[in-house]
Coordinates of C-alpha atoms in Angstrom, one line a residue:
M1 CA 0.0 0.0 0.0
R2 CA 2.7 2.4 1.0
S3 CA 4.9 1.8 -2.2
R4 CA 1.8 2.5 -4.4
I5 CA 0.9 5.7 -2.6
E6 CA 4.4 6.9 -2.6
E7 CA 4.9 6.2 -6.2
I8 CA 1.8 8.2 -7.2
K9 CA 2.9 11.0 -4.7
K10 CA 6.3 11.3 -6.2
K11 CA 4.8 11.8 -9.7
G12 CA 2.8 14.9 -8.5
F13 CA -0.6 13.4 -8.0
D14 CA -2.6 13.5 -4.7
I15 CA -5.1 10.7 -5.2
I16 CA -6.4 10.7 -1.6
R17 CA -6.8 14.1 0.2
G18 CA -8.9 15.0 3.1
N19 CA -9.0 16.0 6.7
E20 CA -7.0 14.0 9.2
E21 CA -9.9 13.1 11.2
N22 CA -11.4 11.1 8.2
Y23 CA -8.3 9.0 7.6
T24 CA -8.6 5.3 8.0
Q25 CA -6.3 3.5 10.4
Q26 CA -3.9 2.6 7.6
E27 CA -3.9 6.0 6.1
T28 CA -3.1 7.4 9.6
L29 CA 0.2 5.4 9.6
Y30 CA 1.1 7.3 6.4
K31 CA -0.5 10.7 7.2
D32 CA 2.8 12.5 5.9
V33 CA 1.6 11.3 2.6
F34 CA -1.9 12.8 2.9
P35 CA -1.7 16.6 3.2
T36 CA -4.6 18.2 5.1
L37 CA -7.1 20.3 3.1
D38 CA -9.5 22.8 4.6
F39 CA -12.8 22.7 2.8
N40 CA -14.4 25.1 5.1
K41 CA -13.8 28.3 3.0
I42 CA -14.4 29.2 -0.7
K43 CA -11.2 30.2 -2.4
V44 CA -10.7 33.0 -4.9
G45 CA -7.5 32.3 -6.8
V46 CA -4.9 31.6 -4.0
K47 CA -6.8 33.4 -1.3
Y48 CA -9.9 32.6 0.7
L49 CA -12.9 34.5 -0.1
D50 CA -13.0 36.7 3.1
D51 CA -9.3 37.6 2.7
A52 CA -10.0 38.4 -1.0
I53 CA -12.9 40.8 -0.2
M54 CA -10.9 42.5 2.6
D55 CA -8.1 43.4 0.2
L56 CA -10.3 45.4 -2.1
G57 CA -9.8 49.0 -2.6
V58 CA -6.9 51.0 -4.1
Y59 CA -6.9 53.7 -1.5
K60 CA -6.5 51.3 1.3
K61 CA -3.3 49.9 -0.2
I62 CA -2.0 53.4 -0.6
N63 CA -2.8 54.5 2.9
P64 CA -4.4 52.0 5.2
K65 CA -5.1 54.6 8.0
C66 CA -6.8 57.2 6.0
A67 CA -8.8 54.9 3.7
D68 CA -10.0 52.5 6.4
K69 CA -13.8 53.0 6.8
D70 CA -13.9 52.3 10.4
T71 CA -11.1 54.7 11.2
V72 CA -13.0 57.5 9.2
L73 CA -16.1 56.9 11.2
K74 CA -14.5 56.8 14.5
A75 CA -12.6 60.1 13.7
I76 CA -16.0 61.6 12.9
D77 CA -17.6 60.1 16.1
H78 CA -14.8 61.2 18.4
Y79 CA -14.5 64.5 16.8
D80 CA -10.8 64.1 16.1
L81 CA -10.2 67.2 14.0
K82 CA -6.5 66.3 13.3
S83 CA -7.5 62.9 11.9
M84 CA -10.3 64.3 9.9
R85 CA -8.1 66.9 8.3
E86 CA -5.4 64.3 7.4
I87 CA -8.2 62.0 6.0
S88 CA -9.6 65.1 4.0
D89 CA -6.3 66.1 2.6
F90 CA -5.5 62.5 1.5
F91 CA -8.8 62.1 -0.4
Y92 CA -8.5 65.7 -1.8
K93 CA -5.1 64.6 -3.4
T94 CA -6.2 61.2 -4.5
S95 CA -10.0 61.2 -5.2
G96 CA -11.2 63.1 -8.3
I97 CA -14.8 63.1 -7.0
Y98 CA -13.9 64.6 -3.6
S99 CA -11.6 67.0 -5.1
R100 CA -14.1 68.1 -7.7
I101 CA -16.9 68.6 -5.1
I102 CA -14.7 70.8 -2.9
R103 CA -13.3 72.9 -5.8
Y104 CA -16.9 73.3 -7.2
M105 CA -18.1 74.6 -4.0
A106 CA -15.2 76.8 -3.2
Y107 CA -15.1 78.5 -6.6
M108 CA -18.8 78.7 -7.1
Y109 CA -19.0 82.4 -6.0
R110 CA -16.9 84.7 -8.1
Y111 CA -16.3 87.0 -5.1
D112 CA -17.1 90.1 -7.0
W113 CA -17.2 93.1 -4.8
F114 CA -17.8 97.0 -4.7
I115 CA -17.4 99.7 -2.3
T116 CA -20.3 102.2 -1.5
P117 CA -19.6 105.5 0.2
S118 CA -22.5 106.6 2.4
V119 CA -22.6 110.4 2.7
N120 CA -24.2 111.5 5.8
D121 CA -23.2 115.1 5.8
E122 CA -24.1 117.2 2.7
K123 CA -21.5 119.8 3.6
I124 CA -18.7 117.4 3.1
K125 CA -16.6 118.0 0.1
N126 CA -16.6 115.6 -3.0
E127 CA -12.7 115.5 -2.8
K128 CA -12.8 114.2 0.7
V129 CA -15.3 111.5 -0.1
L130 CA -13.3 110.4 -3.2
D131 CA -10.0 110.4 -1.2
G132 CA -11.1 107.7 1.2
F133 CA -13.0 106.0 -1.6
Y134 CA -9.9 105.6 -3.7
K135 CA -7.7 104.5 -0.9
S136 CA -10.2 101.8 0.0
L137 CA -10.2 100.6 -3.6
N138 CA -6.5 100.7 -3.7
L139 CA -6.0 98.7 -0.5
L140 CA -8.5 95.8 -1.7
D141 CA -7.0 95.8 -5.2
K142 CA -3.6 95.2 -3.6
F143 CA -5.0 92.5 -1.4
Q144 CA -6.2 90.7 -4.6
V145 CA -9.6 90.0 -3.1
K146 CA -11.1 87.6 -5.6
K147 CA -7.9 85.4 -5.7
K148 CA -7.4 85.4 -2.0
L149 CA -11.0 84.6 -0.9
G150 CA -11.1 81.8 -3.5
E151 CA -8.0 80.2 -1.9
I152 CA -9.4 80.7 1.6
A153 CA -12.8 79.0 0.7
L154 CA -10.9 76.1 -0.7
K155 CA -8.9 75.6 2.6
V156 CA -12.1 76.0 4.6
L157 CA -13.7 73.1 2.8
R158 CA -10.6 71.0 2.7
Y159 CA -9.5 71.4 6.3
G160 CA -12.8 72.6 8.0
A161 CA -11.5 76.1 9.1
Y162 CA -9.0 78.9 8.1
Y163 CA -7.1 80.7 10.7
G164 CA -5.0 83.7 9.8
Y165 CA -3.2 86.7 11.3
K166 CA -3.4 90.1 9.6
I167 CA -0.1 91.8 9.0
E168 CA 0.0 95.4 7.8
T169 CA 3.0 96.5 5.7
N170 CA 4.1 99.5 3.8
T171 CA 2.4 98.2 0.6
G172 CA -0.9 96.9 2.0
I173 CA -2.3 94.1 4.3
C174 CA -1.6 90.4 4.0
L175 CA -2.8 87.3 5.8
Q176 CA -0.4 84.9 7.4
E177 CA -2.0 81.5 7.6
L178 CA -1.9 79.5 10.8
D179 CA -1.8 75.8 11.1
P180 CA -5.5 74.9 12.0
N181 CA -4.2 71.9 14.1
Y182 CA -2.7 74.3 16.5
C183 CA -5.5 76.9 16.6
R184 CA -8.8 76.9 18.3
S185 CA -11.7 79.3 19.1
R186 CA -13.9 78.7 22.1
F187 CA -15.6 82.1 22.5
F188 CA -16.3 85.3 20.8
Y189 CA -15.3 89.0 21.3
G190 CA -18.3 90.8 20.2
D191 CA -19.1 89.0 16.9
K192 CA -15.6 88.0 16.1
P193 CA -14.3 84.5 17.1
A194 CA -11.3 84.8 19.6
V195 CA -8.3 82.9 18.3
E196 CA -6.0 80.8 20.5
F197 CA -2.7 79.5 19.2
N198 CA -0.8 76.6 20.8
M199 CA 2.9 77.6 21.2
K200 CA 3.9 74.0 21.2
Y201 CA 3.8 74.3 17.4
F202 CA 7.3 75.8 17.3
D203 CA 8.8 73.0 19.4
K204 CA 7.2 70.2 17.4
M205 CA 7.8 71.7 14.0
F206 CA 11.2 73.1 14.4
M207 CA 13.5 70.9 16.5
S208 CA 16.7 73.1 16.5
K209 CA 16.9 76.1 18.6
E210 CA 18.5 78.1 15.7
Q211 CA 15.8 77.2 13.3
R212 CA 13.1 78.0 15.7
E213 CA 14.5 81.4 16.5
R214 CA 14.6 82.1 12.7
V215 CA 11.0 81.2 12.2
L216 CA 9.8 83.1 15.2
K217 CA 11.2 86.2 13.6
L218 CA 9.1 85.6 10.7
Y219 CA 6.0 85.8 12.8
P220 CA 4.6 88.9 14.4
A221 CA 6.0 90.0 17.7
E222 CA 3.0 88.6 19.5
F223 CA 4.0 85.0 18.8
S224 CA 7.5 85.5 20.3
K225 CA 5.9 87.0 23.4
G226 CA 3.5 84.0 23.7
Y227 CA 6.3 81.4 23.1
N228 CA 8.5 83.0 25.8
L229 CA 5.6 82.9 28.2
Y230 CA 5.1 79.3 27.4
R231 CA 8.7 78.3 27.9
Q232 CA 8.7 80.1 31.2
N233 CA 5.4 78.4 32.3
K234 CA 3.7 81.7 32.8
L235 CA 0.7 81.2 30.6
K236 CA -2.7 81.1 32.3
P237 CA -3.6 77.7 33.3
E238 CA -6.5 75.6 31.9
F239 CA -9.2 74.0 34.0
N240 CA -6.8 71.0 34.7
G241 CA -4.0 73.3 36.0
D242 CA -1.9 72.9 32.7
T243 CA -1.7 75.6 30.1
N244 CA -1.1 73.0 27.3
G245 CA 0.7 75.8 25.3
W246 CA -2.5 77.8 24.5
Y247 CA -2.0 81.6 24.1
L248 CA -4.8 84.0 23.2
L249 CA -4.0 86.2 20.3
S250 CA -5.3 89.7 20.0
Y251 CA -8.7 89.7 18.5
E252 CA -8.0 92.8 16.3
N253 CA -5.4 90.9 14.2
T254 CA -6.9 87.4 13.9
V255 CA -9.4 86.0 11.6
K256 CA -11.2 82.7 11.4
F257 CA -13.4 81.4 8.6
T258 CA -15.6 78.3 8.7
A259 CA -18.6 77.3 6.4
T260 CA -20.5 75.2 9.0
G261 CA -19.6 76.9 12.3
E262 CA -17.6 73.9 13.1
D263 CA -14.0 73.1 12.5
Y264 CA -14.3 69.7 10.7
P265 CA -14.2 69.4 7.0
M266 CA -17.7 69.9 5.4
F267 CA -17.7 66.9 3.2
I268 CA -16.0 64.5 5.7
S269 CA -19.1 62.3 5.8
V270 CA -18.8 61.7 2.0
I271 CA -15.5 59.8 2.4
P272 CA -16.9 56.4 3.6
L273 CA -18.9 56.2 0.5
I274 CA -16.0 57.1 -1.6
I275 CA -14.2 54.1 0.1
D276 CA -17.3 51.9 -0.8
L277 CA -17.1 53.1 -4.4
D278 CA -13.4 52.4 -4.6
Q279 CA -14.0 48.9 -3.4
A280 CA -16.9 48.4 -5.8
Q281 CA -15.0 49.6 -8.8
E282 CA -12.0 47.3 -8.0
L283 CA -14.4 44.4 -7.5
D284 CA -16.0 45.2 -10.9
K285 CA -12.6 45.5 -12.5
R286 CA -11.7 41.9 -11.1
K287 CA -15.0 40.5 -12.4
T288 CA -14.2 41.9 -15.8
M289 CA -10.8 40.6 -15.9
Q290 CA -12.0 37.1 -14.8
K291 CA -14.3 37.1 -17.8
L292 CA -11.2 37.2 -20.0
L293 CA -9.7 34.1 -18.4
K294 CA -9.9 30.8 -20.3
I295 CA -9.1 27.2 -19.2
V296 CA -8.0 24.6 -21.7
I297 CA -9.2 21.2 -20.3
Q298 CA -7.6 18.1 -22.0
K299 CA -9.2 14.9 -20.6
M300 CA -7.1 11.7 -20.8
P301 CA -9.0 8.9 -22.6
F302 CA -9.9 5.4 -21.3
D303 CA -10.0 2.2 -23.3
K304 CA -13.2 0.0 -23.6
N305 CA -12.3 -1.7 -20.3
G306 CA -12.1 1.6 -18.4
D307 CA -8.4 1.4 -18.1
L308 CA -6.1 4.4 -18.8
I309 CA -4.6 4.6 -22.2
F310 CA -1.8 6.8 -21.0
D311 CA 0.2 6.3 -17.8
V312 CA 0.9 9.1 -15.4
D313 CA 4.2 10.0 -17.0
E314 CA 2.6 10.2 -20.4
A315 CA -0.2 12.4 -19.1
Q316 CA 2.4 14.7 -17.5
Q317 CA 4.2 15.1 -20.7
L318 CA 1.1 15.8 -22.7
H319 CA 0.2 18.4 -20.2
N320 CA 3.6 20.0 -20.5
N321 CA 3.3 20.1 -24.2
A322 CA 0.0 22.0 -24.0
V323 CA 1.5 24.4 -21.5
Q324 CA 4.5 24.9 -23.8
M325 CA 2.2 25.6 -26.7
L326 CA 0.1 28.2 -24.9
K327 CA 2.7 29.8 -22.7
K328 CA 2.5 33.0 -24.6
A329 CA -1.3 33.2 -24.7
I330 CA -2.7 35.8 -22.4
G331 CA -5.3 34.7 -19.7
V332 CA -5.1 31.0 -20.7
D333 CA -4.5 28.1 -18.2
V334 CA -4.2 24.4 -18.9
L335 CA -5.9 21.6 -16.9
T336 CA -5.1 18.0 -17.6
T337 CA -7.3 15.5 -15.8
F338 CA -8.7 12.0 -15.9
A339 CA -12.0 13.0 -14.3
D340 CA -15.1 14.7 -15.8
V341 CA -14.9 18.5 -15.4
D342 CA -17.8 20.8 -15.3
V343 CA -17.6 24.6 -14.6
Q344 CA -20.6 26.3 -13.1
S345 CA -20.9 30.1 -12.8
L346 CA -22.3 31.6 -9.7
S347 CA -23.7 34.7 -11.6
D348 CA -26.9 34.7 -13.5
S349 CA -27.3 36.0 -17.1
N350 CA -28.3 39.5 -15.9
A351 CA -25.0 39.7 -13.7
S352 CA -23.5 42.4 -16.0
T353 CA -26.4 44.7 -15.9
A354 CA -26.9 44.2 -12.1
Q355 CA -23.3 44.9 -11.7
N356 CA -23.4 48.3 -13.5
D357 CA -26.6 49.1 -11.5
D358 CA -24.7 48.5 -8.3
L359 CA -22.0 50.9 -9.3
E360 CA -24.3 53.6 -10.3
R361 CA -26.2 53.2 -7.0
V362 CA -23.1 53.7 -4.9
E363 CA -22.3 56.8 -7.0
R364 CA -25.7 58.2 -6.4
Q365 CA -25.5 57.6 -2.6
L366 CA -22.1 59.5 -2.7
Y367 CA -23.4 62.6 -4.3
N368 CA -26.6 62.5 -2.2
E369 CA -24.4 62.3 0.9
A370 CA -22.5 65.3 -0.4
G371 CA -25.7 67.3 -1.1
V372 CA -24.8 68.3 -4.6
S373 CA -26.2 67.1 -7.9
Q374 CA -24.3 64.4 -9.7
M375 CA -25.4 65.8 -13.0
Q376 CA -23.1 68.8 -12.5
F377 CA -20.2 66.5 -13.0
N378 CA -21.7 63.9 -15.2
T379 CA -24.4 65.5 -17.1
D380 CA -27.1 63.2 -18.5
G381 CA -30.2 65.6 -17.8
N382 CA -31.3 68.9 -16.3
I383 CA -34.1 67.8 -14.1
A384 CA -34.0 70.1 -11.0
L385 CA -30.3 71.0 -11.7
E386 CA -31.0 74.8 -11.4
K387 CA -32.5 74.3 -8.0
S388 CA -29.7 72.2 -6.9
I389 CA -27.3 74.9 -7.9
L390 CA -29.3 77.5 -5.8
N391 CA -29.0 75.1 -2.7
D392 CA -25.3 74.8 -3.2
A393 CA -24.9 78.6 -3.3
A394 CA -27.1 78.9 -0.1
T395 CA -24.8 76.5 1.6
M396 CA -21.7 78.8 0.9
Y397 CA -23.7 82.1 1.7
N398 CA -22.7 82.2 5.3
L399 CA -19.0 82.0 4.4
L400 CA -19.6 84.8 2.0
L401 CA -21.0 87.0 4.7
Q402 CA -18.0 86.3 6.8
F403 CA -15.7 87.4 3.9
E404 CA -17.7 90.5 3.6
S405 CA -17.4 91.4 7.3
F406 CA -13.6 90.7 6.9
L407 CA -13.2 93.2 4.0
N408 CA -15.0 95.8 5.9
E409 CA -12.6 95.4 8.8
L410 CA -9.7 95.9 6.4
I411 CA -11.0 99.4 5.3
Q412 CA -12.3 100.4 8.6
K413 CA -9.3 102.7 9.2
F414 CA -10.6 104.9 6.3
N415 CA -13.9 105.4 8.2
T416 CA -12.3 108.2 10.4
Q417 CA -15.5 110.3 10.2
P418 CA -18.5 107.9 10.1
K419 CA -20.9 110.6 10.9
K420 CA -20.0 112.4 7.7
V421 CA -19.0 109.7 5.3
E422 CA -18.7 105.9 5.8
Y423 CA -17.4 103.3 3.3
K424 CA -18.9 99.9 3.0
V425 CA -17.8 96.8 1.1
Q426 CA -20.4 94.5 -0.4
I427 CA -19.7 91.1 -2.0
L428 CA -22.1 90.3 -4.8
T429 CA -24.0 87.1 -5.0
T430 CA -22.7 86.4 -8.5
T431 CA -21.9 82.8 -9.1
I432 CA -20.1 81.2 -12.2
Y433 CA -23.7 80.4 -13.3
N434 CA -25.6 83.6 -12.9
Y435 CA -23.1 86.4 -13.3
Q436 CA -23.9 87.2 -16.8
E437 CA -27.6 87.6 -15.9
L438 CA -27.0 89.7 -12.8
A439 CA -24.3 92.0 -14.3
K440 CA -26.7 94.1 -16.1
L441 CA -29.0 94.5 -13.1
Y442 CA -26.0 95.3 -10.7
K443 CA -24.7 98.0 -13.2
E444 CA -28.0 99.7 -13.4
Q445 CA -28.4 99.8 -9.7
T446 CA -24.9 101.1 -9.2
Q447 CA -25.4 103.9 -11.7
L448 CA -28.6 104.9 -10.0
G449 CA -27.2 104.9 -6.4
Y450 CA -24.0 106.9 -7.4
S451 CA -25.8 109.4 -9.5
K452 CA -27.7 110.6 -6.4
M453 CA -24.5 110.9 -4.3
L454 CA -21.6 112.1 -6.6
P455 CA -21.3 114.4 -9.5
Q456 CA -21.3 112.9 -13.0
V457 CA -17.6 113.4 -13.3
A458 CA -16.8 111.6 -10.1
L459 CA -19.3 108.9 -11.1
G460 CA -17.4 108.1 -14.2
Q461 CA -14.2 107.6 -12.4
S462 CA -15.5 105.6 -9.6
Q463 CA -17.8 103.5 -11.6
S464 CA -15.0 102.3 -13.8
S465 CA -12.9 101.2 -10.7
I466 CA -16.0 99.4 -9.3
L467 CA -16.8 97.6 -12.6
A468 CA -13.2 96.6 -13.1
N469 CA -13.4 94.6 -9.7
A470 CA -16.8 93.3 -10.0
Y471 CA -16.9 92.3 -13.7

């Protein structure tokens, strides 16, 4: 018995295979010849089915932390702002859908603007009114309002919030961006959020003392003051007795923008569905590739008595010949067997259609979760598209009001005599979709308003400046 089994085994055939508990007494004596085979799991290629499914998804292979659905949901549930920003940043760089949604919302408004001088004293000279008016225009022109506000809106949606520090120079005003992971705002000063900065930032981001000192010189003097207090343990303690490095910056110079009133990325809830879509697309790709695979089955014949015509060595040679002949064929495998072979598919005849429907359903869920219309990115109709755009514009309107308030702060220094004349910035609600329709209306209203306040000569000069910025 042993010699026959060993002879077959040496030729590469396992005639008897099974679990050890099913071995007969004689087979147990030679269990080294009978390898154990686990039939408890279905195999996909060389992997078991559960392992094959867990490996689906390109994003997870690139960044297992950010692309893990459980990790994303836990970060949202625990309000882990740093992790949510890291996840959002990863998908902004790698996911075309996520990046497109954020850029679409951030650049929806054109951020057109104009300045209106309100004259409250009829005795004030036109030259005085125009002087402050031109200075205000010049300041905002140098600030590059439309470009800067678009960049800020993009970062608000990408990271959840934008923190900045106003710096006034000889040429104008600029904003120094602060790392949102080291900023927070827990209360308001009037209607402005008070911004705190964690001075541990300089220790963690710049390890050497020399580099840290050079960087501190690039920041306003207030940061050096706060950092020195932090190093000397002189900052006001928190509730637990530890300052944790937080230092309250002056409210006059700090700004904070957020689209939702919270500091987390607006579209973070969309990312779990992007992960689902990624896995579904890879599964679809694997199914498509599997359809291209072919197996050439050559069955060894028997004689009329049921005995093999070829012995094992001859069958092996025939198998090798077929493999050699088809070795350059793509997607073709060879199976040589003495048994009847029948391949059954687990999918029905409608599998291809159902498969496409599943992908489309996941995509629809993704855009529904984002709250934007899928037709804006993959146009196949115009049903309710106009209303969807209006809803998207309304979502960003709160941020637009924050921008408007910020611009009015910038020109506040020119309102030295508000009882006589006051300058006010207004951001128009022109979007990339409606600006052509609203342009004529705004121009007519602007001409009507200025003709009542300023001479026609002054109107012609100021009007050209306004329209240059707005249109």
